[in-house]
Amino acid sequence: MFPFLGCGIALLRRPLEFLRSLPAHGDLVEIRLGLQRAWVVCHPELVQRMLRDTRTFDKGGPLYDRLRALMGDGVVTCPAAEHRRQRRLVQPAFRPSRVAGHTELMAEEAESLCHGWWAGQQVGVSADMLALTTRVISRVLFSDSLDAATTAEIRRCLAVVVRGLFVRTVIPIDALFRLPTPANRRYRHAVGRVHAIVDAAIAERRRGAPRDDLLGTLLAATRGDGEEASVTDREVRDQLVSLLLTGAESTALCLTSVFSLLARHPEAERRLHAEVDAVLAGRRRPGPADLPRLVYTRSVVTETLRHWPPGWLFTRVTTRETDFAGCRLPRGSTVVYSPYLLHHDPVSFPDPDRFLPERWLPGQDAGASHGAMIPFAAGSRTCLGDTFSMAEATVTLATVAARWRLRHLPGPVEPPRPAATLGPRSLVMTCESRNRDNTSTGLPIGR
């Protein structure tokens, strides 16, 4: 037993420091979350074993109990028995061939964002990145069904939801969250609004013409195809809510972290700008054919996912009594793993606190052989949007970096803030134009 009373409080107040203290106590460390026992897996080989044995270690525990109230039993949260069918339903929208087609809209949204900035402006990077990724995933899921005001409301609801989810995970005492406190009311209102927005989009589409997007695919599946049972209306909503929230929040935090880290690492920023300038060669934005050539740009994104992984803490639950790392875990045991902890393992990643995109250049091992790099999980439940997310982050970074440098304001830099996800949540930076002819205009540039 880890010798702390009330580990949930330590995990809530100093989560990253608390996690990094655990390996000194073993590869599998027992803690308490509220009144519940849990086991934290600290070794990458054990985490890989767990993630690949979905029959024994199913999605569950405090995190997924709370997520299901928000997302239902969509592909992100459903039990292992349902996962294969659900993944087969939504996977086509995220196949590499479809992702290549989506890069144009990713670049279009990033270019539109750049047009709204001007030299010397202080921009809310956190808010702008979340607005961008919400627009992108909304277009993939719903085409143009969500207007700008609705997309902005989803972004505001997300900020409330991710904080509430984390508190409910590390202190899983349901009675606390049934109290009519302002925070609980805000959380319930945000969840209700997300559900209502998605329900309205579904109803509008049923009245209109079919569209070639994921909503159209799901609605077609509600009619069945003679081979499998038709999809229920509730499942349509669950899938859309799951993909909308996960597709917006994680990529937005990754991009916000990218710009914060680059501003503190000028050599990495210089190499990024050199590559972007060479690949784009004066063009405004990258296309699908440019992605394989943006090698260093992608390495910057990958190192950011190692350094500050948006998905930093997850839970599983045992479906049967099992021996694991020399410990007998009862059926229903909560098992916790942290990509952040594994990504800062000095055995897998020498000098883990340094931001070194070079780790991921061709020919480098960078811990991959140890199974320690898991920003998108592993096994059969690897994030189905991993290719999409990497393409979106790479395209957005290249598009912005072709025009702008972002600089921290004077004073302390906001650290990453752990909630349901990890990253800077209120980062403001100053724009510096990379176009020397426009650095002092004080007007939007880059058109």
Tab-separated table of C-alpha atoms in Angstrom:
chain	number	residue	atom	x	y	z
A	1	MET	CA	0.000	0.000	0.000
A	2	PHE	CA	1.362	3.436	-0.922
A	3	PRO	CA	1.900	5.201	2.418
A	4	PHE	CA	-0.370	8.189	1.790
A	5	LEU	CA	-3.789	8.737	3.347
A	6	GLY	CA	-6.252	9.977	0.774
A	7	CYS	CA	-4.231	9.653	-2.423
A	8	GLY	CA	-7.111	11.202	-4.352
A	9	ILE	CA	-6.361	14.549	-2.694
A	10	ALA	CA	-2.654	14.307	-3.585
A	11	LEU	CA	-3.578	13.315	-7.125
A	12	LEU	CA	-5.926	16.288	-7.342
A	13	ARG	CA	-3.549	18.892	-5.899
A	14	ARG	CA	-0.139	17.734	-7.211
A	15	PRO	CA	-0.987	15.073	-9.786
A	16	LEU	CA	2.161	15.041	-11.890
A	17	GLU	CA	4.524	15.080	-8.930
A	18	PHE	CA	2.462	12.415	-7.190
A	19	LEU	CA	2.572	10.100	-10.215
A	20	ARG	CA	6.324	10.498	-10.670
A	21	SER	CA	6.879	9.531	-7.045
A	22	LEU	CA	5.232	6.127	-7.476
A	23	PRO	CA	7.848	4.052	-9.411
A	24	ALA	CA	10.134	4.191	-6.385
A	25	HIS	CA	7.560	1.998	-4.648
A	26	GLY	CA	7.376	-0.674	-7.356
A	27	ASP	CA	6.009	-1.539	-10.794
A	28	LEU	CA	2.446	-1.877	-9.462
A	29	VAL	CA	1.542	0.452	-6.602
A	30	GLU	CA	-1.656	0.308	-4.563
A	31	ILE	CA	-3.260	3.662	-3.689
A	32	ARG	CA	-6.655	4.890	-2.532
A	33	LEU	CA	-9.051	7.064	-4.532
A	34	GLY	CA	-11.617	8.250	-2.052
A	35	LEU	CA	-12.941	5.082	-0.426
A	36	GLN	CA	-11.779	2.857	-3.277
A	37	ARG	CA	-8.546	0.957	-3.728
A	38	ALA	CA	-6.719	1.258	-7.054
A	39	TRP	CA	-3.456	-0.008	-8.518
A	40	VAL	CA	-1.154	2.233	-10.572
A	41	VAL	CA	0.905	0.469	-13.252
A	42	CYS	CA	4.354	2.080	-13.449
A	43	HIS	CA	6.264	-0.109	-15.924
A	44	PRO	CA	5.773	0.166	-19.709
A	45	GLU	CA	5.845	-3.586	-20.321
A	46	LEU	CA	3.076	-4.094	-17.777
A	47	VAL	CA	1.022	-1.296	-19.311
A	48	GLN	CA	1.393	-2.869	-22.753
A	49	ARG	CA	0.330	-6.242	-21.359
A	50	MET	CA	-2.727	-4.676	-19.774
A	51	LEU	CA	-3.787	-2.695	-22.849
A	52	ARG	CA	-3.519	-5.738	-25.088
A	53	ASP	CA	-5.594	-7.943	-22.784
A	54	THR	CA	-8.958	-6.244	-23.119
A	55	ARG	CA	-10.846	-9.323	-21.940
A	56	THR	CA	-9.236	-9.032	-18.501
A	57	PHE	CA	-8.659	-5.256	-18.322
A	58	ASP	CA	-11.763	-3.627	-19.748
A	59	LYS	CA	-12.522	0.075	-19.987
A	60	GLY	CA	-13.966	1.022	-16.633
A	61	GLY	CA	-13.133	2.514	-13.269
A	62	PRO	CA	-13.857	6.049	-12.036
A	63	LEU	CA	-12.875	7.828	-15.266
A	64	TYR	CA	-15.032	5.762	-17.581
A	65	ASP	CA	-17.916	5.636	-15.118
A	66	ARG	CA	-18.044	9.430	-15.404
A	67	LEU	CA	-17.388	9.509	-19.132
A	68	ARG	CA	-20.332	7.202	-19.786
A	69	ALA	CA	-22.675	9.732	-18.178
A	70	LEU	CA	-21.416	12.204	-20.789
A	71	MET	CA	-20.734	10.014	-23.837
A	72	GLY	CA	-22.952	7.014	-23.240
A	73	ASP	CA	-21.555	3.772	-24.606
A	74	GLY	CA	-19.924	5.149	-27.754
A	75	VAL	CA	-16.751	3.774	-29.274
A	76	VAL	CA	-14.552	5.614	-26.750
A	77	THR	CA	-16.237	4.216	-23.641
A	78	CYS	CA	-18.045	1.014	-24.632
A	79	PRO	CA	-17.138	-2.359	-23.067
A	80	ALA	CA	-14.793	-4.663	-24.962
A	81	ALA	CA	-17.657	-6.896	-26.092
A	82	GLU	CA	-19.152	-4.005	-28.071
A	83	HIS	CA	-15.982	-2.359	-29.286
A	84	ARG	CA	-15.297	-4.293	-32.490
A	85	ARG	CA	-18.761	-3.656	-33.919
A	86	GLN	CA	-18.708	0.024	-33.010
A	87	ARG	CA	-15.207	0.599	-34.299
A	88	ARG	CA	-16.089	-1.022	-37.623
A	89	LEU	CA	-18.995	1.419	-37.912
A	90	VAL	CA	-17.055	4.657	-37.399
A	91	GLN	CA	-13.526	3.694	-38.553
A	92	PRO	CA	-14.094	4.504	-42.270
A	93	ALA	CA	-14.293	8.225	-41.472
A	94	PHE	CA	-10.749	8.101	-40.038
A	95	ARG	CA	-8.967	5.834	-42.509
A	96	PRO	CA	-5.779	7.285	-44.035
A	97	SER	CA	-7.473	7.825	-47.402
A	98	ARG	CA	-10.217	9.923	-45.780
A	99	VAL	CA	-7.732	11.765	-43.575
A	100	ALA	CA	-5.819	12.827	-46.696
A	101	GLY	CA	-9.048	14.348	-47.997
A	102	HIS	CA	-9.630	16.138	-44.703
A	103	THR	CA	-6.235	17.870	-44.759
A	104	GLU	CA	-7.639	20.560	-47.029
A	105	LEU	CA	-10.286	21.568	-44.512
A	106	MET	CA	-7.708	21.378	-41.686
A	107	ALA	CA	-5.430	23.768	-43.571
A	108	GLU	CA	-8.369	25.983	-44.521
A	109	GLU	CA	-9.378	26.418	-40.890
A	110	ALA	CA	-5.774	27.052	-39.824
A	111	GLU	CA	-5.327	29.657	-42.557
A	112	SER	CA	-8.564	31.350	-41.521
A	113	LEU	CA	-7.245	31.542	-37.968
A	114	CYS	CA	-4.003	33.138	-39.177
A	115	HIS	CA	-5.942	35.795	-41.077
A	116	GLY	CA	-7.562	36.962	-37.852
A	117	TRP	CA	-4.240	37.715	-36.122
A	118	TRP	CA	-2.014	40.749	-36.514
A	119	ALA	CA	1.516	41.685	-35.507
A	120	GLY	CA	1.754	42.666	-31.852
A	121	GLN	CA	-1.642	41.215	-30.976
A	122	GLN	CA	-2.055	39.222	-27.778
A	123	VAL	CA	-3.966	36.106	-28.772
A	124	GLY	CA	-5.673	33.538	-26.576
A	125	VAL	CA	-3.855	30.517	-27.925
A	126	SER	CA	-5.754	27.997	-25.795
A	127	ALA	CA	-9.120	29.373	-26.861
A	128	ASP	CA	-8.141	29.764	-30.512
A	129	MET	CA	-6.779	26.230	-30.805
A	130	LEU	CA	-9.909	24.754	-29.229
A	131	ALA	CA	-12.097	26.842	-31.525
A	132	LEU	CA	-10.110	25.596	-34.529
A	133	THR	CA	-10.210	21.910	-33.621
A	134	THR	CA	-13.906	22.119	-32.734
A	135	ARG	CA	-14.637	23.549	-36.187
A	136	VAL	CA	-12.559	20.853	-37.884
A	137	ILE	CA	-14.125	17.883	-36.105
A	138	SER	CA	-17.586	19.442	-36.449
A	139	ARG	CA	-17.152	19.607	-40.219
A	140	VAL	CA	-16.001	15.986	-40.335
A	141	LEU	CA	-18.927	14.784	-38.236
A	142	PHE	CA	-21.712	17.147	-39.329
A	143	SER	CA	-20.468	18.913	-42.507
A	144	ASP	CA	-21.781	22.476	-42.066
A	145	SER	CA	-24.679	21.704	-39.739
A	146	LEU	CA	-23.213	23.633	-36.778
A	147	ASP	CA	-22.991	27.406	-37.121
A	148	ALA	CA	-20.257	29.554	-35.580
A	149	ALA	CA	-22.270	30.394	-32.457
A	150	THR	CA	-23.069	26.746	-31.783
A	151	THR	CA	-19.466	25.694	-32.277
A	152	ALA	CA	-18.392	28.403	-29.824
A	153	GLU	CA	-20.905	27.133	-27.270
A	154	ILE	CA	-19.511	23.612	-27.574
A	155	ARG	CA	-16.036	25.011	-26.910
A	156	ARG	CA	-17.241	26.739	-23.743
A	157	CYS	CA	-19.015	23.598	-22.548
A	158	LEU	CA	-15.854	21.561	-23.086
A	159	ALA	CA	-13.884	23.761	-20.705
A	160	VAL	CA	-16.419	23.079	-17.945
A	161	VAL	CA	-16.710	19.356	-18.668
A	162	VAL	CA	-13.001	18.458	-18.638
A	163	ARG	CA	-12.452	20.039	-15.229
A	164	GLY	CA	-15.505	18.358	-13.771
A	165	LEU	CA	-14.519	14.958	-15.120
A	166	PHE	CA	-11.118	15.051	-13.435
A	167	VAL	CA	-12.502	15.947	-10.021
A	168	ARG	CA	-15.093	13.175	-10.331
A	169	THR	CA	-12.380	10.680	-11.264
A	170	VAL	CA	-9.886	11.276	-8.454
A	171	ILE	CA	-12.569	11.724	-5.780
A	172	PRO	CA	-15.183	9.173	-6.913
A	173	ILE	CA	-17.760	9.899	-4.203
A	174	ASP	CA	-21.018	10.351	-6.080
A	175	ALA	CA	-22.863	12.055	-3.241
A	176	LEU	CA	-20.514	15.054	-3.475
A	177	PHE	CA	-21.509	15.691	-7.063
A	178	ARG	CA	-25.235	15.466	-6.472
A	179	LEU	CA	-25.087	18.543	-4.237
A	180	PRO	CA	-26.533	21.720	-5.832
A	181	THR	CA	-23.212	23.603	-5.796
A	182	PRO	CA	-22.415	26.166	-8.519
A	183	ALA	CA	-19.697	23.894	-9.964
A	184	ASN	CA	-22.031	20.892	-10.089
A	185	ARG	CA	-24.764	22.961	-11.723
A	186	ARG	CA	-22.311	24.288	-14.334
A	187	TYR	CA	-21.154	20.762	-15.097
A	188	ARG	CA	-24.669	19.361	-15.499
A	189	HIS	CA	-25.679	22.324	-17.656
A	190	ALA	CA	-22.640	21.874	-19.925
A	191	VAL	CA	-23.335	18.158	-20.385
A	192	GLY	CA	-26.987	18.869	-21.121
A	193	ARG	CA	-26.158	21.523	-23.710
A	194	VAL	CA	-23.734	19.251	-25.578
A	195	HIS	CA	-26.393	16.533	-25.733
A	196	ALA	CA	-29.021	19.025	-26.871
A	197	ILE	CA	-26.803	20.458	-29.624
A	198	VAL	CA	-26.032	17.017	-31.022
A	199	ASP	CA	-29.689	15.965	-30.806
A	200	ALA	CA	-30.705	19.096	-32.723
A	201	ALA	CA	-28.129	18.388	-35.454
A	202	ILE	CA	-29.425	14.834	-35.807
A	203	ALA	CA	-33.044	16.009	-36.023
A	204	GLU	CA	-32.170	18.640	-38.619
A	205	ARG	CA	-30.348	16.101	-40.772
A	206	ARG	CA	-33.275	13.688	-40.664
A	207	ARG	CA	-35.411	16.441	-42.190
A	208	GLY	CA	-32.832	17.313	-44.841
A	209	ALA	CA	-30.811	15.713	-47.613
A	210	PRO	CA	-28.217	12.959	-46.930
A	211	ARG	CA	-24.608	14.127	-46.594
A	212	ASP	CA	-21.286	12.309	-46.932
A	213	ASP	CA	-20.127	12.722	-43.342
A	214	LEU	CA	-20.109	10.564	-40.231
A	215	LEU	CA	-23.607	11.675	-39.232
A	216	GLY	CA	-24.846	10.497	-42.621
A	217	THR	CA	-23.093	7.152	-42.165
A	218	LEU	CA	-24.612	6.664	-38.724
A	219	LEU	CA	-28.113	7.586	-39.827
A	220	ALA	CA	-27.869	5.139	-42.711
A	221	ALA	CA	-26.856	2.466	-40.209
A	222	THR	CA	-30.027	3.054	-38.171
A	223	ARG	CA	-31.893	1.421	-41.051
A	224	GLY	CA	-29.723	-1.727	-40.900
A	225	ASP	CA	-28.174	-3.581	-43.832
A	226	GLY	CA	-29.533	-7.070	-43.338
A	227	GLU	CA	-26.274	-8.405	-41.903
A	228	GLU	CA	-26.072	-6.673	-38.541
A	229	ALA	CA	-28.641	-5.216	-36.199
A	230	SER	CA	-29.442	-1.606	-36.998
A	231	VAL	CA	-27.886	1.160	-34.921
A	232	THR	CA	-30.180	2.768	-32.353
A	233	ASP	CA	-30.897	6.491	-32.210
A	234	ARG	CA	-29.187	6.620	-28.787
A	235	GLU	CA	-26.043	5.065	-30.258
A	236	VAL	CA	-25.953	7.690	-33.005
A	237	ARG	CA	-25.851	10.407	-30.349
A	238	ASP	CA	-23.318	8.544	-28.207
A	239	GLN	CA	-20.904	8.150	-31.124
A	240	LEU	CA	-21.178	11.781	-32.168
A	241	VAL	CA	-20.759	13.170	-28.642
A	242	SER	CA	-17.763	10.884	-28.023
A	243	LEU	CA	-15.959	11.853	-31.212
A	244	LEU	CA	-16.853	15.526	-30.978
A	245	LEU	CA	-15.426	15.940	-27.481
A	246	THR	CA	-12.343	13.756	-27.853
A	247	GLY	CA	-11.619	15.049	-31.358
A	248	ALA	CA	-11.611	18.685	-30.263
A	249	GLU	CA	-10.075	18.774	-26.788
A	250	SER	CA	-6.974	16.589	-27.127
A	251	THR	CA	-5.671	18.062	-30.389
A	252	ALA	CA	-6.313	21.602	-29.165
A	253	LEU	CA	-4.248	21.007	-26.027
A	254	CYS	CA	-1.469	19.407	-28.064
A	255	LEU	CA	-1.281	22.461	-30.355
A	256	THR	CA	-1.378	24.895	-27.446
A	257	SER	CA	1.471	22.993	-25.821
A	258	VAL	CA	3.419	22.991	-29.099
A	259	PHE	CA	3.437	26.782	-29.325
A	260	SER	CA	4.288	27.200	-25.645
A	261	LEU	CA	7.226	24.788	-25.901
A	262	LEU	CA	8.562	26.208	-29.164
A	263	ALA	CA	8.651	29.706	-27.676
A	264	ARG	CA	11.013	28.378	-24.985
A	265	HIS	CA	13.179	26.345	-27.380
A	266	PRO	CA	14.450	28.695	-30.116
A	267	GLU	CA	16.664	26.105	-31.821
A	268	ALA	CA	13.739	23.742	-32.297
A	269	GLU	CA	11.650	26.657	-33.547
A	270	ARG	CA	14.383	27.659	-36.000
A	271	ARG	CA	14.584	24.141	-37.437
A	272	LEU	CA	10.809	24.005	-37.722
A	273	HIS	CA	10.642	27.297	-39.615
A	274	ALA	CA	13.426	26.226	-41.954
A	275	GLU	CA	11.606	23.010	-42.848
A	276	VAL	CA	8.229	24.696	-43.278
A	277	ASP	CA	9.737	27.389	-45.527
A	278	ALA	CA	11.488	24.773	-47.662
A	279	VAL	CA	8.460	22.483	-48.012
A	280	LEU	CA	5.840	25.152	-48.641
A	281	ALA	CA	8.151	27.234	-50.856
A	282	GLY	CA	5.994	30.333	-50.623
A	283	ARG	CA	2.617	28.577	-50.623
A	284	ARG	CA	0.101	29.559	-47.955
A	285	ARG	CA	-0.664	26.107	-46.577
A	286	PRO	CA	0.358	22.460	-46.931
A	287	GLY	CA	-1.567	19.852	-48.872
A	288	PRO	CA	-1.793	16.080	-48.466
A	289	ALA	CA	1.373	15.506	-50.513
A	290	ASP	CA	3.380	17.725	-48.146
A	291	LEU	CA	2.728	15.701	-44.994
A	292	PRO	CA	5.463	13.067	-45.623
A	293	ARG	CA	7.975	15.889	-46.185
A	294	LEU	CA	7.201	17.695	-42.916
A	295	VAL	CA	9.437	15.319	-40.979
A	296	TYR	CA	10.729	17.714	-38.326
A	297	THR	CA	7.317	19.356	-37.963
A	298	ARG	CA	5.801	15.976	-37.165
A	299	SER	CA	8.678	15.288	-34.755
A	300	VAL	CA	7.823	18.489	-32.889
A	301	VAL	CA	4.234	17.291	-32.516
A	302	THR	CA	5.342	13.825	-31.395
A	303	GLU	CA	7.763	15.194	-28.805
A	304	THR	CA	5.009	17.466	-27.498
A	305	LEU	CA	2.774	14.412	-27.083
A	306	ARG	CA	5.572	12.781	-25.129
A	307	HIS	CA	6.358	15.827	-23.029
A	308	TRP	CA	2.792	16.897	-22.227
A	309	PRO	CA	0.378	14.164	-23.400
A	310	PRO	CA	-3.208	15.488	-23.396
A	311	GLY	CA	-4.451	12.041	-22.400
A	312	TRP	CA	-2.340	11.649	-19.269
A	313	LEU	CA	-4.347	9.406	-16.915
A	314	PHE	CA	-6.666	6.464	-17.641
A	315	THR	CA	-8.362	3.642	-15.771
A	316	ARG	CA	-9.242	0.037	-16.495
A	317	VAL	CA	-11.237	-2.475	-14.452
A	318	THR	CA	-10.559	-6.181	-14.118
A	319	THR	CA	-13.318	-8.454	-15.403
A	320	ARG	CA	-12.053	-11.455	-13.438
A	321	GLU	CA	-9.620	-12.287	-10.659
A	322	THR	CA	-6.137	-12.191	-12.138
A	323	ASP	CA	-2.442	-12.387	-11.261
A	324	PHE	CA	-0.678	-9.225	-12.387
A	325	ALA	CA	2.896	-8.185	-11.566
A	326	GLY	CA	2.970	-10.670	-8.703
A	327	CYS	CA	-0.228	-9.316	-7.183
A	328	ARG	CA	-3.610	-11.040	-7.045
A	329	LEU	CA	-6.195	-8.514	-8.225
A	330	PRO	CA	-9.835	-9.251	-7.410
A	331	ARG	CA	-12.523	-9.007	-10.054
A	332	GLY	CA	-13.680	-5.385	-10.357
A	333	SER	CA	-10.326	-3.882	-9.356
A	334	THR	CA	-9.523	-0.391	-10.657
A	335	VAL	CA	-6.167	-0.228	-12.459
A	336	VAL	CA	-4.659	3.158	-13.338
A	337	TYR	CA	-2.019	3.961	-15.931
A	338	SER	CA	-0.483	7.249	-16.978
A	339	PRO	CA	1.072	8.030	-20.369
A	340	TYR	CA	2.655	11.067	-18.698
A	341	LEU	CA	4.434	8.822	-16.199
A	342	LEU	CA	5.696	6.426	-18.874
A	343	HIS	CA	6.741	9.281	-21.164
A	344	HIS	CA	8.987	10.619	-18.394
A	345	ASP	CA	10.637	7.306	-17.621
A	346	PRO	CA	14.411	8.030	-17.805
A	347	VAL	CA	15.134	4.445	-18.862
A	348	SER	CA	12.981	4.807	-21.966
A	349	PHE	CA	13.657	8.517	-22.560
A	350	PRO	CA	17.044	9.783	-21.380
A	351	ASP	CA	16.836	13.308	-20.000
A	352	PRO	CA	13.023	13.068	-20.067
A	353	ASP	CA	12.314	16.634	-18.976
A	354	ARG	CA	14.092	18.101	-22.014
A	355	PHE	CA	12.078	18.984	-25.110
A	356	LEU	CA	13.978	17.240	-27.926
A	357	PRO	CA	12.094	16.734	-31.205
A	358	GLU	CA	15.255	15.078	-32.560
A	359	ARG	CA	14.278	11.951	-30.600
A	360	TRP	CA	11.736	11.190	-33.316
A	361	LEU	CA	13.753	11.778	-36.474
A	362	PRO	CA	14.310	8.738	-38.713
A	363	GLY	CA	16.831	6.326	-37.245
A	364	GLN	CA	16.158	7.255	-33.628
A	365	ASP	CA	14.679	4.707	-31.200
A	366	ALA	CA	13.245	7.191	-28.665
A	367	GLY	CA	11.704	4.603	-26.390
A	368	ALA	CA	9.386	3.112	-28.977
A	369	SER	CA	10.924	-0.347	-28.577
A	370	HIS	CA	10.108	-0.245	-24.867
A	371	GLY	CA	6.418	0.401	-25.497
A	372	ALA	CA	6.671	3.523	-23.347
A	373	MET	CA	5.312	5.975	-25.940
A	374	ILE	CA	1.538	5.638	-25.790
A	375	PRO	CA	-0.168	8.987	-26.525
A	376	PHE	CA	-2.937	7.103	-28.356
A	377	ALA	CA	-2.995	3.982	-26.109
A	378	ALA	CA	-2.151	0.557	-27.613
A	379	GLY	CA	-3.692	-2.736	-28.657
A	380	SER	CA	-7.122	-3.137	-30.187
A	381	ARG	CA	-8.339	0.021	-28.477
A	382	THR	CA	-5.716	2.330	-29.898
A	383	CYS	CA	-7.374	5.693	-30.566
A	384	LEU	CA	-9.126	5.392	-33.936
A	385	GLY	CA	-8.393	9.068	-34.608
A	386	ASP	CA	-4.609	8.845	-34.156
A	387	THR	CA	-3.798	9.394	-37.842
A	388	PHE	CA	-6.384	12.174	-38.068
A	389	SER	CA	-5.064	13.929	-34.972
A	390	MET	CA	-1.424	13.772	-36.093
A	391	ALA	CA	-2.340	15.127	-39.525
A	392	GLU	CA	-4.409	17.956	-38.033
A	393	ALA	CA	-1.678	18.998	-35.598
A	394	THR	CA	1.035	18.834	-38.286
A	395	VAL	CA	-0.990	20.781	-40.869
A	396	THR	CA	-2.023	23.427	-38.340
A	397	LEU	CA	1.497	23.863	-37.009
A	398	ALA	CA	2.975	24.205	-40.500
A	399	THR	CA	0.292	26.685	-41.576
A	400	VAL	CA	0.724	28.895	-38.517
A	401	ALA	CA	4.537	28.636	-38.456
A	402	ALA	CA	4.743	29.790	-42.062
A	403	ARG	CA	3.353	33.165	-40.972
A	404	TRP	CA	3.842	33.686	-37.263
A	405	ARG	CA	6.058	33.309	-34.247
A	406	LEU	CA	4.216	33.218	-30.941
A	407	ARG	CA	5.967	34.710	-27.932
A	408	HIS	CA	5.207	34.375	-24.223
A	409	LEU	CA	4.141	37.481	-22.360
A	410	PRO	CA	6.550	38.817	-19.714
A	411	GLY	CA	6.346	36.992	-16.421
A	412	PRO	CA	5.790	33.368	-15.440
A	413	VAL	CA	4.665	30.957	-18.163
A	414	GLU	CA	1.490	29.038	-17.486
A	415	PRO	CA	2.343	25.388	-16.740
A	416	PRO	CA	0.244	22.531	-18.095
A	417	ARG	CA	-2.840	22.080	-15.938
A	418	PRO	CA	-4.067	18.542	-15.367
A	419	ALA	CA	-7.789	17.931	-15.538
A	420	ALA	CA	-9.438	15.174	-17.547
A	421	THR	CA	-6.756	16.172	-20.060
A	422	LEU	CA	-3.375	17.857	-19.676
A	423	GLY	CA	-2.156	21.129	-21.149
A	424	PRO	CA	-2.190	24.942	-20.852
A	425	ARG	CA	-5.819	26.097	-20.551
A	426	SER	CA	-5.614	29.899	-20.611
A	427	LEU	CA	-2.416	30.573	-22.548
A	428	VAL	CA	-2.067	34.043	-24.057
A	429	MET	CA	0.856	34.833	-26.371
A	430	THR	CA	1.984	37.708	-28.591
A	431	CYS	CA	2.089	37.411	-32.392
A	432	GLU	CA	5.265	38.235	-34.281
A	433	SER	CA	5.024	38.197	-38.044
A	434	ARG	CA	7.559	36.191	-40.027
A	435	ASN	CA	6.792	38.482	-42.987
A	436	ARG	CA	9.310	41.330	-42.578
A	437	ASP	CA	7.265	43.665	-44.749
A	438	ASN	CA	4.322	43.508	-42.341
A	439	THR	CA	5.808	43.337	-38.857
A	440	SER	CA	4.666	46.800	-37.778
A	441	THR	CA	1.327	47.231	-39.533
A	442	GLY	CA	-0.838	46.384	-36.538
A	443	LEU	CA	-3.324	44.915	-39.031
A	444	PRO	CA	-4.264	41.372	-39.985
A	445	ILE	CA	-1.720	39.966	-42.428
A	446	GLY	CA	-1.030	36.825	-44.353
A	447	ARG	CA	-3.825	37.199	-46.876
